């Protein structure tokens, strides 16, 4: 089969690889009908996440049709079913899974011992997301093996097109969870750093959950325009105005009630000097991540507010404004999305027309063109926000 | 220290061991370069040109070879890392002195050398501290623990059926009950050979503990106890294993150690991680890069995360 493989930093290629096979009783083999490139794939692309190996198949947002099932598959999956697959691999049986914390499943990372050395404790395995998180082949391919399919694969029974349900695999639940972690009460103003797919879904979800105003911060006019038009958010371009001043003014001095960091480790800063400082530290491996958005979110947030961090971080950060954080009674919540917890309720909302996630798609291309997709997404060319791949 | 799964990780410092060995090879290279290509190394690093430089380089070369030996020869590269730190301090002092008398291009190169040495010092110091703090297994005994999301009764019952053990203990091929309390254990030994011994249960308290030991004159004397305890707050069962690979009266512990590989502690931790997987999910999780599942030995030689080519593939 064809699959998009990581070759070296900033180098991916579509290669011929063997077809996946059933390895375990609860596995399913899925023939992919649509997959996508996620913002966090860019961290892998650029080599910021260690433990990538030449030839790794990428991709953790995908859906398709079950073509083969292991002996032990339960819960009514059958060959021929159309399914969306959540990106964290979760067993459904451990304490974490049973508490709905699927992205920290205790059983799904066969490389847990390696992850423990880097992180203290291991999170769940993730499709196509480095050897630290399991070394699973990903879904930017024609077929994929889905372990614990009875937990990870959500059956789509009606004729909603791929475009409307594909993002249940990652970016929609991620955005939704980011908003949910804000514990929104009526009248709240939510600020969102990053107008990528997760940031835009976080903005839309914040409104769904009762926010009165949502303010989205980014530096690309086309992404901000999209956020305004599709979610009803107000926007700030941080290259044109000072974010802290503007937020203070927009909230009459209070600051947003909650701040969502939908940017993560590769943040940019309007100040070239500050950006260079973090880039240099990152290059010297003194810190692994550039936490501009996180720092700014802490400083911007109202006293007693919440920071909700959904953007991915890989390792260590520098100059976290701990004094501000502690003295002003802030709360920090974070996590990889516990996708399985949100898939069914969000599918329900899509069915009812409360949200149509297909608005973020800007490009659809053949699997063969994946390297080009990475290129325009990474360099923000052709007003690219979301690339959908068709095998 | 225990991990998420509650598995005790006495050998959590494996990577720094690996780093220590890497540094060993690095030392070997430096030493060989300093002695074999003295003038070139001197020119590159900016310390040539002084009458003492040649002598200093020769001493440094010999010293590096010493580090290499200290880091590479013993099975546990503990003190070797500290000899490197001491050596680095000498190098830094030498660089500092040399810098005072250098100007221009040679000063620039020497500055780079000094910065590089400082960087190496940091790595050496880190390695030395990590390796030194490494907890060694006490005697021929290992302890490990895991929390399993199942009732004490379920966990006890699963373990009590000794024929289940090879499902998660990778060094075992089979365990067969030969009597009420007796069982025959077959293990895989290096080079495709097998080791067989008989064991008996010496203590069995339902839902509490099981102790077993190999029968006298077994080829591989060993004894073990597994204890089960309800974890507080509905968190399932705490399983604690204690394994002695020198049974009472026996003395051939080394032979058992061979069975468990170089690091019995890690093996037992891996076994318990798989035990948790099997009893909670019914299977041992496998990825494309780790098709053998969670064993550190396998994890170290990861394949790329792509499907394996095997017979009958092709759809
Ligand atoms: Zn993603
Ligand atoms: Zn789980």
XYZ file of C-alpha atoms and ligand atoms in Angstrom:
708
model
C 0.000 0.000 0.000
C 0.973 3.639 -0.238
C 1.797 5.570 2.909
C 3.238 8.948 3.808
C 6.487 8.355 5.674
C 8.773 10.524 7.777
C 12.258 10.428 6.259
C 14.233 13.132 8.027
C 13.465 16.543 9.511
C 11.440 18.508 6.932
C 11.324 15.542 4.592
C 8.336 13.275 4.079
C 7.686 10.982 1.134
C 4.907 8.726 -0.081
C 6.359 5.228 -0.203
C 5.240 1.690 -0.857
C 5.045 -0.180 2.435
C 3.585 -3.564 3.411
C -0.126 -3.760 4.167
C -1.005 -3.819 7.859
C -2.223 -7.056 9.389
C -4.158 -8.101 12.444
C -1.661 -8.523 15.299
C -4.011 -8.661 18.267
C -7.546 -9.950 18.858
C -9.151 -6.534 19.246
C -7.503 -5.066 16.114
C -9.318 -3.850 13.045
C -7.848 -3.079 9.656
C -9.397 0.049 8.184
C -9.301 1.022 4.518
C -8.864 4.754 4.698
C -11.273 6.961 2.797
C -10.081 10.317 4.200
C -7.228 11.409 6.410
C -5.852 14.806 7.316
C -2.677 16.647 8.205
C -2.799 17.985 11.760
C -0.939 20.980 13.136
C 0.905 18.706 15.521
C 2.206 16.700 12.557
C 4.310 19.779 11.839
C 6.215 19.288 15.102
C 7.059 15.771 13.914
C 7.894 17.023 10.437
C 10.378 19.528 11.735
C 11.955 17.083 14.125
C 10.979 18.829 17.374
C 9.671 15.604 18.826
C 12.462 13.154 19.420
C 12.157 9.450 18.778
C 11.147 9.578 15.130
C 12.666 6.978 12.864
C 13.237 7.002 9.123
C 10.263 5.303 7.520
C 7.655 5.959 10.209
C 4.151 6.209 8.722
C 2.554 9.497 9.819
C -1.036 10.562 10.418
C -3.434 10.445 13.333
C -6.645 11.900 11.872
C -8.412 9.416 9.646
C -11.570 7.503 8.860
C -12.577 4.706 6.572
C -14.146 1.320 6.256
C -13.395 -1.798 8.285
C -12.053 -4.509 5.987
C -10.835 -7.009 8.573
C -11.485 -7.675 12.245
C -9.578 -9.641 14.878
C -11.148 -12.597 16.663
C -11.813 -10.666 19.828
C -13.559 -7.589 18.450
C -16.571 -6.741 20.495
C -19.264 -4.121 20.719
C -20.873 -4.633 17.396
C -18.203 -3.662 14.903
C -18.365 -5.590 11.665
C -16.531 -5.701 8.377
C -17.951 -3.048 6.071
C -18.695 -0.546 8.855
C -17.807 3.062 8.174
C -15.795 4.405 11.130
C -13.957 7.466 12.424
C -10.937 6.589 14.581
C -9.846 8.656 17.589
C -6.125 9.490 17.671
C -5.280 8.292 21.195
C -5.129 4.505 21.363
C -7.081 3.440 24.431
C -7.895 0.040 25.909
C -11.143 0.952 27.638
C -10.322 -1.314 30.583
C -7.756 0.498 32.711
C -8.626 2.960 35.466
C -7.784 5.976 33.298
C -9.976 4.809 30.405
C -12.821 4.050 32.750
C -12.591 7.574 34.123
C -12.835 8.939 30.587
C -9.162 9.915 30.453
C -8.473 8.018 27.234
C -5.346 9.898 26.192
C -3.573 8.644 29.303
C -4.589 4.998 28.847
C -2.260 2.858 30.962
C -1.992 -0.027 28.539
C -1.665 1.316 25.020
C 1.950 2.442 24.888
C 4.262 -0.520 24.305
C 7.155 1.922 24.699
C 5.949 3.126 28.087
C 9.348 2.536 29.680
C 10.939 4.938 27.192
C 8.207 7.542 27.726
C 8.705 7.256 31.479
C 12.345 8.266 31.219
C 11.354 11.357 29.260
C 8.114 12.302 31.032
C 8.062 10.556 34.388
C 4.944 8.596 33.508
C 3.711 7.443 30.142
C 0.635 8.750 28.305
C -1.336 6.631 25.811
C 0.028 5.516 22.477
C -0.909 7.668 19.456
C -1.096 6.693 15.770
C 1.863 7.935 13.749
C 3.220 10.037 16.567
C 6.820 9.032 17.338
C 8.269 6.039 19.115
C 7.923 7.802 22.439
C 4.166 7.385 22.054
C 4.190 3.792 20.932
C 5.685 3.563 17.454
C 2.317 2.939 15.816
C 2.014 3.300 12.052
C -0.269 6.219 11.197
C -3.192 6.807 8.902
C -1.818 8.930 6.082
C -1.939 5.716 4.113
C -4.325 3.439 2.274
C -4.826 1.110 5.219
C -4.152 1.245 8.934
C -4.228 -1.186 11.826
C -6.449 0.060 14.652
C -5.689 -1.581 18.021
C -8.573 -1.747 20.540
C -10.915 -0.889 17.673
C -13.955 -1.537 19.873
C -12.943 1.538 21.906
C -11.304 3.751 19.292
C -13.502 3.357 16.211
C -16.841 5.178 16.144
C -19.354 3.775 13.696
C -20.955 6.371 11.408
C -24.345 4.995 10.518
C -25.913 7.769 8.502
C -24.783 9.275 5.249
C -22.972 12.309 6.639
C -20.054 12.939 4.246
C -16.469 12.258 5.383
C -15.825 15.998 5.477
C -18.362 16.515 8.266
C -17.263 13.657 10.532
C -13.537 13.214 9.832
C -12.497 15.792 12.421
C -14.126 13.814 15.216
C -10.815 11.939 15.184
C -8.854 14.843 16.652
C -9.211 18.564 16.016
C -12.911 18.894 16.823
C -12.743 17.065 20.194
C -9.450 18.863 20.899
C -11.058 22.260 20.384
C -14.116 21.204 22.311
C -12.118 19.887 25.256
C -10.069 23.093 25.307
C -13.311 25.041 25.738
C -14.715 22.549 28.231
C -11.631 22.892 30.431
C -12.505 26.592 30.784
C -15.608 25.762 32.864
C -17.509 28.463 31.031
C -20.322 30.229 32.864
C -22.671 32.700 31.291
C -21.163 36.051 30.399
C -17.631 34.652 30.147
C -15.140 36.101 27.709
C -12.747 33.514 26.304
C -9.494 34.316 24.525
C -7.995 31.760 22.148
C -4.361 31.874 21.012
C -4.043 30.314 17.559
C -6.536 30.346 14.698
C -5.638 26.959 13.313
C -8.283 24.233 13.203
C -8.112 23.510 16.950
C -8.251 27.209 17.835
C -11.231 27.766 15.533
C -13.060 24.748 16.936
C -12.236 25.925 20.459
C -13.810 29.285 19.620
C -16.916 27.659 18.149
C -17.173 25.301 21.134
C -16.780 28.129 23.627
C -19.897 29.730 22.111
C -21.702 26.365 22.200
C -20.863 26.115 25.891
C -22.251 29.542 26.671
C -19.437 32.058 26.285
C -20.630 35.578 25.616
C -17.586 36.717 23.658
C -14.642 34.892 22.142
C -11.452 36.621 21.039
C -9.085 34.802 18.699
C -5.410 35.785 18.408
C -3.201 34.943 15.420
C -0.932 36.648 12.907
C -2.375 35.430 9.596
C -5.219 37.652 8.330
C -6.807 34.772 6.380
C -7.029 32.571 9.456
C -8.468 35.423 11.532
C -11.008 36.195 8.806
C -12.044 32.536 8.788
C -12.467 32.524 12.553
C -14.613 35.675 12.409
C -16.797 34.402 9.591
C -17.297 30.859 10.833
C -17.386 31.159 14.591
C -18.463 34.727 15.264
C -15.316 35.469 17.247
C -13.601 38.845 17.482
C -9.944 38.823 16.488
C -6.568 40.341 17.296
C -3.622 40.229 14.908
C -0.652 40.190 17.263
C 1.653 41.583 14.612
C -0.487 44.698 14.389
C -1.437 45.367 17.973
C -0.186 44.551 21.426
C -2.178 41.587 22.677
C -2.095 42.360 26.404
C -3.115 45.991 25.917
C -5.851 45.112 23.456
C -7.307 42.360 25.638
C -7.260 44.642 28.655
C -9.128 47.259 26.683
C -11.627 44.795 25.181
C -12.483 43.409 28.615
C -12.549 46.798 30.345
C -9.516 45.998 32.445
C -10.570 42.574 33.725
C -8.851 40.278 31.261
C -10.473 37.229 29.673
C -12.119 34.803 32.097
C -10.282 31.921 30.495
C -7.444 31.700 28.009
C -6.945 28.820 25.584
C -3.469 28.041 24.252
C -4.116 26.332 20.912
C -0.589 27.040 19.691
C 1.901 24.858 21.549
C 5.594 24.318 21.165
C 6.220 26.196 17.933
C 4.736 29.524 18.877
C 5.797 32.774 17.268
C 6.252 36.111 18.909
C 5.647 39.535 17.436
C 8.937 40.675 18.870
C 11.749 39.375 16.686
C 14.139 39.547 19.625
C 11.991 37.410 21.924
C 11.332 34.950 19.128
C 15.054 34.703 18.429
C 15.739 34.157 22.126
C 13.493 31.102 22.261
C 14.610 29.797 18.889
C 18.215 29.973 20.027
C 17.447 28.161 23.266
C 15.520 25.559 21.327
C 18.377 25.087 18.871
C 20.812 24.669 21.766
C 18.398 22.165 23.314
C 18.263 24.247 26.494
C 14.497 24.232 26.096
C 12.548 22.089 23.667
C 9.479 24.271 23.241
C 8.679 27.905 22.499
C 5.911 28.821 24.916
C 5.071 32.357 23.736
C 1.322 31.766 23.708
C 1.340 30.129 27.127
C 3.297 32.983 28.715
C 1.021 35.573 27.182
C -2.117 33.652 28.167
C -0.985 33.633 31.803
C -0.304 37.356 31.810
C -3.558 38.198 30.010
C -5.920 36.072 32.084
C -8.137 37.742 34.690
C -7.377 37.166 38.361
C -8.671 33.754 39.355
C -9.139 32.668 35.742
C -8.222 29.481 33.934
C -5.572 28.704 31.341
C -6.560 25.794 29.125
C -3.567 24.384 27.255
C -4.427 22.135 24.311
C -1.493 23.055 22.041
C 1.126 20.317 22.118
C 4.278 20.665 24.132
C 7.066 18.145 23.912
C 9.513 18.735 26.705
C 10.756 21.663 28.711
C 9.973 25.364 28.621
C 11.768 28.362 29.951
C 10.629 31.573 31.653
C 7.150 30.529 32.675
C 5.631 33.520 34.553
C 5.135 31.555 37.747
C 4.897 34.648 39.929
C 1.948 35.976 37.987
C 0.390 32.536 37.878
C 0.647 31.915 41.609
C -0.093 35.361 42.968
C -3.236 35.774 40.869
C -4.866 32.440 41.725
C -4.825 31.098 38.205
C -5.600 27.512 37.234
C -3.818 25.622 34.471
C -5.573 22.683 32.828
C -4.262 20.652 29.956
C -4.147 17.327 28.202
C -4.189 15.605 24.880
C -7.867 15.380 23.991
C -9.663 12.385 25.493
C -11.205 11.953 22.071
C -13.260 8.811 22.744
C -15.172 10.705 25.434
C -16.348 13.369 22.962
C -16.822 11.508 19.680
C -20.395 10.339 20.206
C -21.822 13.554 21.744
C -20.109 15.672 19.106
C -21.419 13.422 16.326
C -24.839 14.107 17.792
C -24.229 17.868 17.577
C -23.054 17.521 13.962
C -26.180 15.534 13.124
C -28.374 18.201 14.663
C -26.555 20.855 12.650
C -25.216 22.650 15.727
C -21.738 22.533 14.254
C -20.415 21.772 10.788
C -16.684 21.148 11.122
C -16.102 21.012 7.363
C -15.635 24.797 7.298
C -11.940 24.468 8.141
C -11.083 22.462 5.016
C -9.126 24.590 2.554
C -7.425 21.859 0.522
C -8.288 18.351 -0.612
C -5.591 16.382 -2.385
C -4.476 12.892 -3.347
C -2.408 10.898 -0.868
C 0.433 11.077 -3.411
C 0.547 14.845 -2.945
C 0.941 14.703 0.843
C 4.475 16.192 0.843
C 3.097 19.218 -1.013
C 0.270 19.414 1.530
C 2.800 19.509 4.376
C 4.709 22.182 2.546
C 1.849 24.640 2.046
C 0.435 23.955 5.511
C 3.791 24.524 7.176
C 4.573 27.671 5.213
C 0.995 28.995 5.388
C 0.822 29.266 1.623
C -2.349 29.261 -0.462
C -4.267 30.296 2.686
C -3.948 26.716 3.886
C -5.726 25.791 7.135
C -6.624 22.134 6.734
C -5.559 19.559 4.175
C -7.705 16.474 3.615
C -6.025 13.541 1.881
C -7.807 11.049 -0.330
C -6.077 7.719 -1.008
C 10.515 5.269 42.420
C 7.375 3.825 40.914
C 5.748 4.618 37.588
C 2.145 5.227 36.512
C 1.476 1.558 36.624
C 3.004 1.390 40.065
C 5.875 -0.608 38.671
C 9.029 0.005 40.639
C 11.720 1.218 38.333
C 15.055 0.507 39.943
C 16.671 0.569 36.552
C 15.149 3.812 35.343
C 18.603 5.119 34.650
C 19.408 2.805 31.768
C 19.691 5.665 29.264
C 22.387 7.379 31.321
C 24.239 4.066 31.439
C 24.030 4.118 27.667
C 25.240 7.705 27.676
C 28.154 6.664 29.881
C 29.156 4.033 27.335
C 28.779 6.532 24.508
C 31.088 8.877 26.390
C 33.469 5.968 26.738
C 33.703 5.567 22.978
C 34.050 9.334 22.678
C 36.984 9.228 25.096
C 38.567 6.439 23.111
C 38.314 8.532 19.945
C 39.705 11.654 21.609
C 42.549 9.771 23.220
C 43.518 8.089 19.990
C 43.356 11.408 18.128
C 45.403 13.260 20.741
C 48.142 10.640 20.669
C 48.090 9.618 17.019
C 47.539 12.953 15.273
C 48.962 15.252 17.888
C 50.031 18.139 15.690
C 46.738 18.322 13.795
C 44.668 18.192 16.965
C 46.883 20.872 18.450
C 46.420 23.130 15.430
C 42.656 22.624 15.283
C 42.061 23.287 18.945
C 44.324 26.303 19.002
C 46.676 25.026 21.690
C 49.693 24.444 19.432
C 52.755 26.548 19.378
C 53.767 26.472 23.000
C 56.555 24.155 24.134
C 54.381 22.609 26.821
C 51.444 22.062 24.453
C 52.818 18.802 23.084
C 53.299 17.376 26.550
C 49.885 18.572 27.679
C 48.279 16.925 24.653
C 50.109 13.674 25.248
C 48.968 13.628 28.883
C 45.412 14.456 27.813
C 45.499 11.632 25.276
C 46.623 9.073 27.812
C 44.028 10.361 30.233
C 41.236 10.012 27.671
C 42.251 6.404 27.034
C 42.023 5.854 30.785
C 38.500 7.292 30.813
C 37.578 5.064 27.914
C 38.757 2.023 29.808
C 36.933 3.094 32.950
C 33.727 3.749 31.044
C 33.757 0.793 28.704
C 35.344 -2.083 30.583
C 33.283 -2.521 33.773
C 29.725 -3.749 33.408
C 28.417 -0.709 35.221
C 30.153 2.454 34.108
C 29.846 4.221 37.446
C 33.141 5.735 38.502
C 34.362 6.158 34.944
C 31.989 9.068 34.534
C 33.528 10.830 37.532
C 37.052 10.414 36.181
C 35.834 12.223 33.093
C 34.462 15.099 35.159
C 37.798 15.425 36.908
C 39.564 15.344 33.553
C 37.236 18.005 32.190
C 38.090 20.259 35.096
C 41.781 19.885 34.223
C 41.065 20.639 30.580
C 39.080 23.734 31.460
C 41.882 24.974 33.688
C 44.410 24.338 30.920
C 42.227 26.148 28.384
C 41.832 29.064 30.759
C 45.604 29.385 31.218
C 46.281 29.009 27.505
C 43.679 31.651 26.622
C 45.694 34.293 28.491
C 48.566 34.038 26.066
C 46.676 33.682 22.783
C 45.618 36.350 20.276
C 43.748 36.468 16.972
C 42.796 33.371 15.025
C 44.361 30.996 17.571
C 42.532 32.702 20.399
C 39.283 32.281 18.471
C 39.856 28.552 17.949
C 40.870 28.103 21.550
C 37.693 29.880 22.634
C 35.631 27.391 20.613
C 37.578 24.561 22.195
C 36.899 25.945 25.664
C 33.185 26.282 24.980
C 33.097 22.718 23.642
C 34.930 21.410 26.706
C 32.464 23.252 28.954
C 29.590 21.609 27.094
C 31.183 18.194 27.444
C 31.727 18.878 31.148
C 28.011 19.510 31.569
C 27.142 16.218 29.871
C 29.755 14.345 31.915
C 28.522 15.830 35.163
C 24.935 14.936 34.320
C 25.894 11.381 33.416
C 28.028 10.913 36.504
C 25.287 12.130 38.840
C 22.644 9.952 37.184
C 24.810 6.848 37.116
C 25.908 7.350 40.712
C 22.334 7.706 41.912
C 21.317 4.518 40.152
C 19.830 2.073 42.635
C 21.330 -1.333 42.378
C 19.279 -4.426 43.058
C 20.094 -5.703 46.516
C 21.733 -9.066 46.317
C 20.004 -11.512 44.084
C 16.559 -10.214 44.762
C 14.215 -8.007 42.809
C 11.027 -6.257 43.850
C 8.410 -4.843 41.547
C 4.799 -3.757 41.905
C 1.881 -2.825 39.701
C -1.712 -1.679 40.245
C -4.283 -3.630 38.288
C -7.857 -2.511 37.660
C -9.397 -5.835 38.753
C -10.620 -7.295 42.012
C -8.196 -9.073 44.329
C -10.133 -12.287 43.693
C -9.714 -12.051 39.901
C -6.041 -11.191 40.119
C -5.297 -13.932 42.651
C -7.166 -16.514 40.575
C -5.320 -15.569 37.377
C -1.904 -15.774 39.002
C -2.761 -18.930 40.940
C -3.196 -20.724 37.650
C 0.558 -20.982 37.062
C -0.056 -22.103 33.491
C -1.001 -18.439 32.815
C 2.448 -17.151 33.764
C 4.159 -17.646 30.361
C 1.521 -15.353 28.845
C 3.236 -12.375 30.402
C 6.619 -13.692 31.626
C 8.566 -13.684 28.407
C 11.469 -15.858 29.532
C 9.088 -18.722 30.324
C 8.028 -21.161 27.679
C 5.538 -23.134 29.748
C 4.489 -23.996 33.276
C 2.685 -27.296 33.729
C 1.050 -28.499 36.938
C 2.453 -31.903 37.850
C 0.750 -32.309 41.200
C -1.334 -30.475 43.715
C 1.487 -28.135 44.694
C 4.132 -29.124 42.184
C 4.730 -27.676 38.755
C 7.304 -28.058 35.980
C 8.729 -24.834 34.560
C 10.357 -24.617 31.145
C 12.288 -21.487 30.263
C 14.019 -20.284 27.153
C 17.776 -20.123 27.599
C 20.263 -18.409 25.293
C 21.181 -20.096 22.003
C 17.822 -21.757 21.557
C 18.284 -24.076 24.522
C 15.790 -24.767 27.266
C 16.057 -25.021 31.020
C 13.601 -27.117 33.004
C 13.053 -27.171 36.746
C 10.407 -28.253 39.208
C 8.868 -25.893 41.713
C 6.535 -26.246 44.630
C 4.113 -23.881 46.286
C 5.232 -23.306 49.850
C 2.613 -20.815 50.964
C -0.785 -20.147 49.507
C -3.235 -17.814 51.221
C -6.201 -17.132 48.945
C -6.487 -13.474 47.824
C -3.426 -12.601 49.867
C -0.195 -14.237 48.784
C 1.418 -17.107 46.919
C 5.003 -18.222 47.546
C 6.873 -20.791 45.523
C 10.393 -22.112 45.228
C 12.283 -24.500 43.045
C 12.733 -27.988 44.514
C 16.126 -28.800 46.015
C 18.898 -29.477 43.518
C 17.047 -27.639 40.751
C 19.363 -26.401 37.978
C 18.221 -22.853 38.506
C 17.428 -22.240 42.149
C 14.830 -19.541 42.589
C 11.971 -18.527 44.814
C 9.250 -15.955 44.620
C 6.361 -14.406 46.454
C 3.508 -12.436 45.014
C 1.257 -10.457 47.343
C -2.155 -9.044 46.514
C -3.729 -6.078 48.289
C -6.890 -4.141 47.636
C -5.860 -0.662 46.452
C -7.594 2.154 48.308
C -10.583 3.927 46.811
C -11.633 1.350 44.248
C -8.331 1.522 42.421
C -8.218 -2.249 41.975
C -5.439 -4.464 43.277
C -1.848 -3.779 44.202
C 0.346 -6.667 43.083
C 3.821 -6.872 44.633
C 6.328 -9.395 43.444
C 9.514 -10.387 45.184
C 11.798 -12.710 43.333
C 14.937 -14.320 44.703
C 17.088 -16.063 42.226
C 19.124 -17.843 44.823
C 16.722 -20.211 46.476
C 17.242 -21.064 50.147
C 20.202 -23.412 50.192
C 20.946 -22.892 46.502
C 23.910 -20.972 45.189
C 23.804 -20.919 41.427
C 22.088 -17.565 41.213
C 24.179 -16.527 38.258
C 22.592 -19.185 36.115
C 19.147 -17.766 36.810
C 20.442 -14.288 36.233
C 21.402 -15.458 32.778
C 17.799 -16.458 32.206
C 16.587 -13.014 33.117
C 19.149 -11.298 30.958
C 21.424 -8.540 32.158
C 18.811 -6.727 34.145
C 16.440 -8.973 36.102
C 14.822 -5.912 37.677
C 13.815 -4.553 34.282
C 12.594 -7.972 33.192
C 10.310 -8.294 36.169
C 8.977 -4.758 35.628
C 8.243 -5.618 31.996
C 6.569 -8.857 33.088
C 4.289 -6.973 35.450
C 3.443 -4.373 32.813
C 2.384 -7.216 30.520
C 0.512 -8.888 33.374
C -1.526 -5.715 33.759
C -2.196 -5.608 30.019
C -3.244 -9.230 29.799
C -5.540 -9.183 32.794
C -7.073 -5.780 32.009
C -7.376 -5.925 28.234
C -6.976 -9.604 27.349
C -3.947 -8.965 25.160
C -0.398 -7.667 25.118
C -0.325 -4.422 23.240
C 1.827 -4.407 20.117
C 2.764 -1.598 17.801
C 4.450 -1.761 14.457
C 7.747 -0.610 15.963
C 7.474 -2.929 19.001
C 5.744 -6.019 17.672
C 7.057 -8.029 20.614
C 5.242 -5.791 23.051
C 6.568 -4.035 26.099
C 10.016 -5.398 26.756
C 12.799 -2.897 27.136
C 15.279 -5.063 25.242
C 12.972 -4.980 22.234
C 12.216 -1.306 22.668
C 15.873 -0.463 22.342
C 15.945 -1.917 18.840
C 12.846 -0.307 17.424
C 11.813 -0.906 13.848
C 10.291 1.965 11.907
C 6.601 2.502 12.710
C 5.291 0.865 9.568
C 3.634 -2.509 8.974
C 5.926 -5.495 8.859
C 6.282 -7.427 5.648
C 5.268 -11.035 6.220
C 3.964 -13.851 4.144
C 0.450 -13.626 2.870
C 0.421 -9.843 2.987
C -1.245 -7.970 0.173
C -4.750 -6.783 -0.013
Zn -3.549 16.195 15.959
Zn -6.830 2.157 28.995
